[in-house]
Phi, psi and omega in degrees: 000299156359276204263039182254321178264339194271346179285322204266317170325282178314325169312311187264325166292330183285348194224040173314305206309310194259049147244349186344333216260336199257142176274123189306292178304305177313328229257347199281320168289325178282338177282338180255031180249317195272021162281292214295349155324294187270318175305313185335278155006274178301313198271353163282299208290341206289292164005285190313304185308327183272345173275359188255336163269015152276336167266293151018289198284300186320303175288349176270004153329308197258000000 
């Protein structure tokens, strides 16, 4: 997903003339609002996953 939006980044700064229409900085800020989005994301959901499969494996211990 990363380098999928850092591929689509690089893309579109590599082909400016035919964005001529599109603003470069909006599209560069939305695409770096939503990488910082999606990390946000992952290190709140990993925490979770693993304490919830640690609590899991503890009760089926017991």
């Amino acid at each position: 997903m990363l380098l999928a939006t850092i591929n689509l980044t690089i893309y579109i700064l590599v082909t400016k003339d035919k964005f001529d229409n599109i603003d470069i900085k909006r599209i560069s800020l939305l695409l770096f609002l939503i990488i910082i989005g999606i990390t946000t994301i992952s290190l709140v959901i990993s925490p979770v996953c693993f304490l919830n499969h640690y609590f899991i494996a503890s009760f089926l211990k017991v």
